[in-house]
Tab-separated table of N, CA and C in Angstrom:
chain	number	residue	atom	x	y	z
A	175	MET	N	0.841	-1.189	0.000
A	175	MET	CA	0.000	0.000	0.000
A	175	MET	C	0.880	1.244	0.000
A	176	THR	N	0.563	2.190	-0.868
A	176	THR	CA	1.349	3.416	-0.938
A	176	THR	C	0.905	4.401	0.131
A	177	GLN	N	1.889	5.081	0.674
A	177	GLN	CA	1.601	6.077	1.703
A	177	GLN	C	1.264	7.406	1.030
A	178	GLN	N	0.212	8.042	1.508
A	178	GLN	CA	-0.169	9.347	0.974
A	178	GLN	C	0.797	10.392	1.512
A	179	GLN	N	1.218	11.292	0.630
A	179	GLN	CA	2.138	12.352	1.021
A	179	GLN	C	1.470	13.700	0.800
A	180	PRO	N	1.453	14.560	1.827
A	180	PRO	CA	0.872	15.892	1.642
A	180	PRO	C	1.604	16.665	0.541
A	181	VAL	N	0.861	17.493	-0.178
A	181	VAL	CA	1.422	18.342	-1.228
A	181	VAL	C	0.933	19.772	-1.034
A	182	THR	N	1.672	20.691	-1.626
A	182	THR	CA	1.382	22.118	-1.471
A	182	THR	C	1.432	22.795	-2.831
A	183	HIS	N	0.610	23.814	-2.998
A	183	HIS	CA	0.739	24.660	-4.179
A	183	HIS	C	0.929	26.103	-3.724
A	184	LEU	N	1.737	26.825	-4.480
A	184	LEU	CA	1.945	28.256	-4.274
A	184	LEU	C	1.727	28.936	-5.621
A	185	ALA	N	0.891	29.936	-5.637
A	185	ALA	CA	0.643	30.689	-6.867
A	185	ALA	C	0.933	32.161	-6.602
A	186	LEU	N	1.863	32.716	-7.362
A	186	LEU	CA	2.133	34.148	-7.315
A	186	LEU	C	1.320	34.781	-8.435
A	187	ILE	N	0.437	35.688	-8.061
A	187	ILE	CA	-0.503	36.267	-9.012
A	187	ILE	C	-0.323	37.782	-9.018
A	188	ARG	N	-0.051	38.329	-10.179
A	188	ARG	CA	0.137	39.769	-10.306
A	188	ARG	C	-1.112	40.390	-10.928
A	189	ALA	N	-1.612	41.415	-10.256
A	189	ALA	CA	-2.777	42.138	-10.758
A	189	ALA	C	-2.366	43.082	-11.880
A	190	SER	N	-3.260	43.271	-12.814
A	190	SER	CA	-3.054	44.297	-13.833
A	190	SER	C	-3.097	45.662	-13.153
A	191	ASN	N	-2.499	46.632	-13.805
A	191	ASN	CA	-2.408	47.975	-13.242
A	191	ASN	C	-3.782	48.503	-12.820
A	192	GLY	N	-3.890	48.901	-11.549
A	192	GLY	CA	-5.128	49.469	-11.025
A	192	GLY	C	-6.195	48.453	-10.654
A	193	ARG	N	-5.890	47.152	-10.710
A	193	ARG	CA	-6.910	46.122	-10.473
A	193	ARG	C	-6.618	45.252	-9.245
A	194	SER	N	-5.651	45.651	-8.421
A	194	SER	CA	-5.247	44.819	-7.290
A	194	SER	C	-6.361	44.612	-6.269
A	195	ALA	N	-7.108	45.648	-5.955
A	195	ALA	CA	-8.199	45.510	-4.975
A	195	ALA	C	-9.245	44.523	-5.485
A	196	GLU	N	-9.575	44.614	-6.750
A	196	GLU	CA	-10.545	43.695	-7.349
A	196	GLU	C	-10.023	42.259	-7.319
A	197	LEU	N	-8.753	42.082	-7.663
A	197	LEU	CA	-8.152	40.749	-7.623
A	197	LEU	C	-8.176	40.192	-6.210
A	198	GLY	N	-7.790	41.000	-5.243
A	198	GLY	CA	-7.790	40.546	-3.853
A	198	GLY	C	-9.162	40.099	-3.388
A	199	MET	N	-10.186	40.847	-3.757
A	199	MET	CA	-11.556	40.491	-3.385
A	199	MET	C	-11.943	39.141	-3.988
A	200	ARG	N	-11.628	38.946	-5.251
A	200	ARG	CA	-11.972	37.680	-5.925
A	200	ARG	C	-11.179	36.511	-5.341
A	201	LEU	N	-9.905	36.740	-5.012
A	201	LEU	CA	-9.097	35.671	-4.414
A	201	LEU	C	-9.618	35.316	-3.026
A	202	ARG	N	-10.000	36.315	-2.253
A	202	ARG	CA	-10.546	36.038	-0.916
A	202	ARG	C	-11.857	35.266	-0.995
A	203	ASP	N	-12.597	35.456	-2.081
A	203	ASP	CA	-13.832	34.688	-2.288
A	203	ASP	C	-13.549	33.191	-2.439
A	204	LEU	N	-12.315	32.826	-2.750
A	204	LEU	CA	-11.930	31.423	-2.884
A	204	LEU	C	-11.687	30.742	-1.537
A	205	LEU	N	-11.479	31.523	-0.480
A	205	LEU	CA	-11.097	30.942	0.806
A	205	LEU	C	-12.069	29.882	1.316
A	206	GLU	N	-13.308	30.244	1.514
A	206	GLU	CA	-14.271	29.298	2.099
A	206	GLU	C	-14.483	28.042	1.254
A	207	PRO	N	-14.763	28.187	-0.057
A	207	PRO	CA	-14.959	26.958	-0.835
A	207	PRO	C	-13.695	26.102	-0.899
A	208	SER	N	-12.540	26.730	-0.905
A	208	SER	CA	-11.295	25.967	-0.958
A	208	SER	C	-11.055	25.215	0.345
A	209	LEU	N	-11.313	25.859	1.462
A	209	LEU	CA	-11.136	25.200	2.765
A	209	LEU	C	-12.095	24.023	2.939
A	210	ARG	N	-13.247	24.068	2.253
A	210	ARG	CA	-14.217	22.968	2.322
A	210	ARG	C	-13.941	21.868	1.296
A	211	ALA	N	-12.988	22.089	0.396
A	211	ALA	CA	-12.698	21.105	-0.655
A	211	ALA	C	-12.145	19.817	-0.028
A	212	PRO	N	-12.502	18.665	-0.584
A	212	PRO	CA	-12.000	17.395	-0.058
A	212	PRO	C	-10.469	17.362	-0.033
A	213	GLY	N	-9.909	17.034	1.117
A	213	GLY	CA	-8.465	16.891	1.248
A	213	GLY	C	-7.704	18.167	1.525
A	214	CYS	N	-8.403	19.297	1.644
A	214	CYS	CA	-7.710	20.559	1.930
A	214	CYS	C	-7.275	20.580	3.391
A	215	LEU	N	-5.976	20.814	3.624
A	215	LEU	CA	-5.435	20.930	4.979
A	215	LEU	C	-5.329	22.387	5.404
A	216	SER	N	-5.025	23.268	4.460
A	216	SER	CA	-4.967	24.705	4.732
A	216	SER	C	-5.027	25.457	3.416
A	217	PHE	N	-5.440	26.719	3.503
A	217	PHE	CA	-5.553	27.542	2.306
A	217	PHE	C	-5.457	28.992	2.743
A	218	SER	N	-4.660	29.798	2.034
A	218	SER	CA	-4.548	31.208	2.413
A	218	SER	C	-4.325	32.100	1.203
A	219	VAL	N	-4.686	33.361	1.389
A	219	VAL	CA	-4.477	34.413	0.400
A	219	VAL	C	-3.739	35.529	1.122
A	220	GLN	N	-2.628	35.977	0.524
A	220	GLN	CA	-1.846	37.048	1.135
A	220	GLN	C	-1.428	38.059	0.073
A	221	ARG	N	-1.321	39.311	0.502
A	221	ARG	CA	-0.860	40.391	-0.390
A	221	ARG	C	0.559	40.762	0.022
A	222	SER	N	1.407	40.993	-0.951
A	222	SER	CA	2.789	41.376	-0.672
A	222	SER	C	2.841	42.674	0.126
A	223	GLN	N	3.774	42.745	1.052
A	223	GLN	CA	3.953	43.967	1.845
A	223	GLN	C	4.705	45.047	1.077
A	224	VAL	N	5.432	44.658	0.022
A	224	VAL	CA	6.244	45.636	-0.711
A	224	VAL	C	5.755	45.880	-2.140
A	225	ASP	N	4.853	45.053	-2.630
A	225	ASP	CA	4.342	45.185	-3.992
A	225	ASP	C	2.827	44.988	-3.951
A	226	ALA	N	2.089	46.060	-3.975
A	226	ALA	CA	0.631	46.008	-3.793
A	226	ALA	C	-0.097	45.239	-4.891
A	227	ASP	N	0.565	44.970	-6.004
A	227	ASP	CA	-0.075	44.241	-7.100
A	227	ASP	C	0.197	42.741	-7.049
A	228	LEU	N	1.000	42.286	-6.086
A	228	LEU	CA	1.402	40.880	-6.023
A	228	LEU	C	0.680	40.154	-4.891
A	229	TRP	N	0.074	39.025	-5.245
A	229	TRP	CA	-0.694	38.210	-4.310
A	229	TRP	C	-0.134	36.796	-4.272
A	230	LEU	N	-0.241	36.159	-3.113
A	230	LEU	CA	0.175	34.770	-2.945
A	230	LEU	C	-1.038	33.953	-2.531
A	231	LEU	N	-1.288	32.908	-3.282
A	231	LEU	CA	-2.360	31.966	-2.984
A	231	LEU	C	-1.663	30.647	-2.661
A	232	SER	N	-1.902	30.106	-1.463
A	232	SER	CA	-1.229	28.856	-1.100
A	232	SER	C	-2.225	27.884	-0.484
A	233	GLY	N	-1.990	26.617	-0.779
A	233	GLY	CA	-2.842	25.570	-0.238
A	233	GLY	C	-2.035	24.319	0.052
A	234	SER	N	-2.432	23.618	1.093
A	234	SER	CA	-1.834	22.320	1.424
A	234	SER	C	-2.932	21.278	1.330
A	235	TRP	N	-2.561	20.123	0.782
A	235	TRP	CA	-3.525	19.084	0.465
A	235	TRP	C	-3.080	17.747	1.022
A	236	ARG	N	-4.021	16.910	1.341
A	236	ARG	CA	-3.757	15.581	1.905
A	236	ARG	C	-2.829	14.775	1.004
A	237	ASP	N	-3.038	14.873	-0.313
A	237	ASP	CA	-2.224	14.134	-1.273
A	237	ASP	C	-2.401	14.737	-2.666
A	238	GLN	N	-1.655	14.208	-3.620
A	238	GLN	CA	-1.699	14.706	-4.991
A	238	GLN	C	-3.097	14.596	-5.594
A	239	GLN	N	-3.785	13.516	-5.298
A	239	GLN	CA	-5.136	13.317	-5.843
A	239	GLN	C	-6.083	14.424	-5.378
A	240	ALA	N	-6.000	14.803	-4.105
A	240	ALA	CA	-6.865	15.873	-3.580
A	240	ALA	C	-6.549	17.200	-4.266
A	241	MET	N	-5.253	17.516	-4.430
A	241	MET	CA	-4.875	18.773	-5.068
A	241	MET	C	-5.298	18.774	-6.537
A	242	SER	N	-5.093	17.673	-7.232
A	242	SER	CA	-5.498	17.587	-8.639
A	242	SER	C	-7.008	17.740	-8.789
A	243	GLY	N	-7.760	17.141	-7.873
A	243	GLY	CA	-9.213	17.286	-7.891
A	243	GLY	C	-9.634	18.733	-7.706
A	244	TYR	N	-8.946	19.433	-6.818
A	244	TYR	CA	-9.239	20.845	-6.586
A	244	TYR	C	-8.933	21.670	-7.834
A	245	PHE	N	-7.776	21.398	-8.468
A	245	PHE	CA	-7.405	22.147	-9.669
A	245	PHE	C	-8.421	21.943	-10.792
A	246	ALA	N	-9.075	20.794	-10.814
A	246	ALA	CA	-10.062	20.498	-11.856
A	246	ALA	C	-11.474	20.945	-11.475
A	247	SER	N	-11.642	21.501	-10.296
A	247	SER	CA	-12.978	21.842	-9.801
A	247	SER	C	-13.494	23.151	-10.394
A	248	PRO	N	-14.812	23.324	-10.398
A	248	PRO	CA	-15.410	24.574	-10.885
A	248	PRO	C	-14.986	25.796	-10.063
A	249	THR	N	-14.535	25.593	-8.836
A	249	THR	CA	-14.081	26.701	-7.983
A	249	THR	C	-13.008	27.523	-8.688
A	250	LEU	N	-12.135	26.855	-9.429
A	250	LEU	CA	-11.008	27.558	-10.050
A	250	LEU	C	-11.337	28.185	-11.398
A	251	GLU	N	-12.572	28.085	-11.827
A	251	GLU	CA	-12.974	28.765	-13.062
A	251	GLU	C	-12.787	30.276	-12.952
A	252	VAL	N	-12.708	30.770	-11.720
A	252	VAL	CA	-12.514	32.195	-11.491
A	252	VAL	C	-11.228	32.683	-12.160
A	253	PHE	N	-10.197	31.831	-12.250
A	253	PHE	CA	-8.949	32.273	-12.869
A	253	PHE	C	-9.123	32.552	-14.362
A	254	GLY	N	-9.892	31.738	-15.041
A	254	GLY	CA	-10.186	32.002	-16.445
A	254	GLY	C	-10.908	33.323	-16.613
A	255	GLU	N	-11.857	33.576	-15.717
A	255	GLU	CA	-12.606	34.829	-15.759
A	255	GLU	C	-11.692	36.034	-15.520
A	256	LEU	N	-10.788	35.902	-14.536
A	256	LEU	CA	-9.889	37.011	-14.200
A	256	LEU	C	-8.901	37.300	-15.332
A	257	VAL	N	-8.423	36.265	-15.972
A	257	VAL	CA	-7.513	36.451	-17.101
A	257	VAL	C	-8.266	37.081	-18.271
A	258	GLN	N	-9.458	36.569	-18.569
A	258	GLN	CA	-10.267	37.125	-19.675
A	258	GLN	C	-10.597	38.591	-19.449
A	259	ALA	N	-10.883	38.952	-18.198
A	259	ALA	CA	-11.238	40.332	-17.871
A	259	ALA	C	-10.000	41.208	-17.675
A	260	GLN	N	-8.828	40.638	-17.880
A	260	GLN	CA	-7.546	41.334	-17.749
A	260	GLN	C	-7.311	41.909	-16.356
A	261	VAL	N	-7.827	41.203	-15.339
A	261	VAL	CA	-7.571	41.576	-13.946
A	261	VAL	C	-6.201	41.045	-13.536
A	262	VAL	N	-5.810	39.900	-14.101
A	262	VAL	CA	-4.530	39.260	-13.805
A	262	VAL	C	-3.576	39.530	-14.949
A	263	SER	N	-2.363	40.014	-14.613
A	263	SER	CA	-1.366	40.203	-15.659
A	263	SER	C	-0.405	39.024	-15.751
A	264	SER	N	-0.203	38.287	-14.623
A	264	SER	CA	0.628	37.091	-14.680
A	264	SER	C	0.267	36.145	-13.537
A	265	LEU	N	0.529	34.870	-13.774
A	265	LEU	CA	0.259	33.834	-12.788
A	265	LEU	C	1.414	32.830	-12.850
A	266	ASP	N	2.029	32.583	-11.703
A	266	ASP	CA	3.157	31.673	-11.623
A	266	ASP	C	2.821	30.617	-10.578
A	267	LEU	N	2.548	29.390	-11.020
A	267	LEU	CA	2.097	28.307	-10.136
A	267	LEU	C	3.220	27.296	-9.927
A	268	HIS	N	3.409	26.908	-8.658
A	268	HIS	CA	4.397	25.886	-8.301
A	268	HIS	C	3.732	24.884	-7.358
A	269	THR	N	4.078	23.614	-7.527
A	269	THR	CA	3.592	22.585	-6.613
A	269	THR	C	4.784	21.884	-5.978
A	270	PHE	N	4.587	21.439	-4.727
A	270	PHE	CA	5.660	20.828	-3.935
A	270	PHE	C	5.150	19.611	-3.213
A	271	ALA	N	6.011	18.615	-3.086
A	271	ALA	CA	5.680	17.417	-2.316
A	271	ALA	C	6.495	17.407	-1.039
């Protein structure tokens, strides 16, 4: 039997010029549904102290399957919307085991 290993994702998200407050509001809207997602151990949204347009979205998951399920969930459709509306200028996603 394979042992489940917790995994983490970190996403650095840069707001388009003048859209940081809007981005922050939309990212904070992800907190509750993400914390209720199957296998979520923790989830947070933080704004950089030195760059008001830079946000960090981080989550810890029970295992890779839980994180992959979350990434495929309708909850994350918000990122497509934010990119289409040009609220996000860049997104840098990293996952760790």
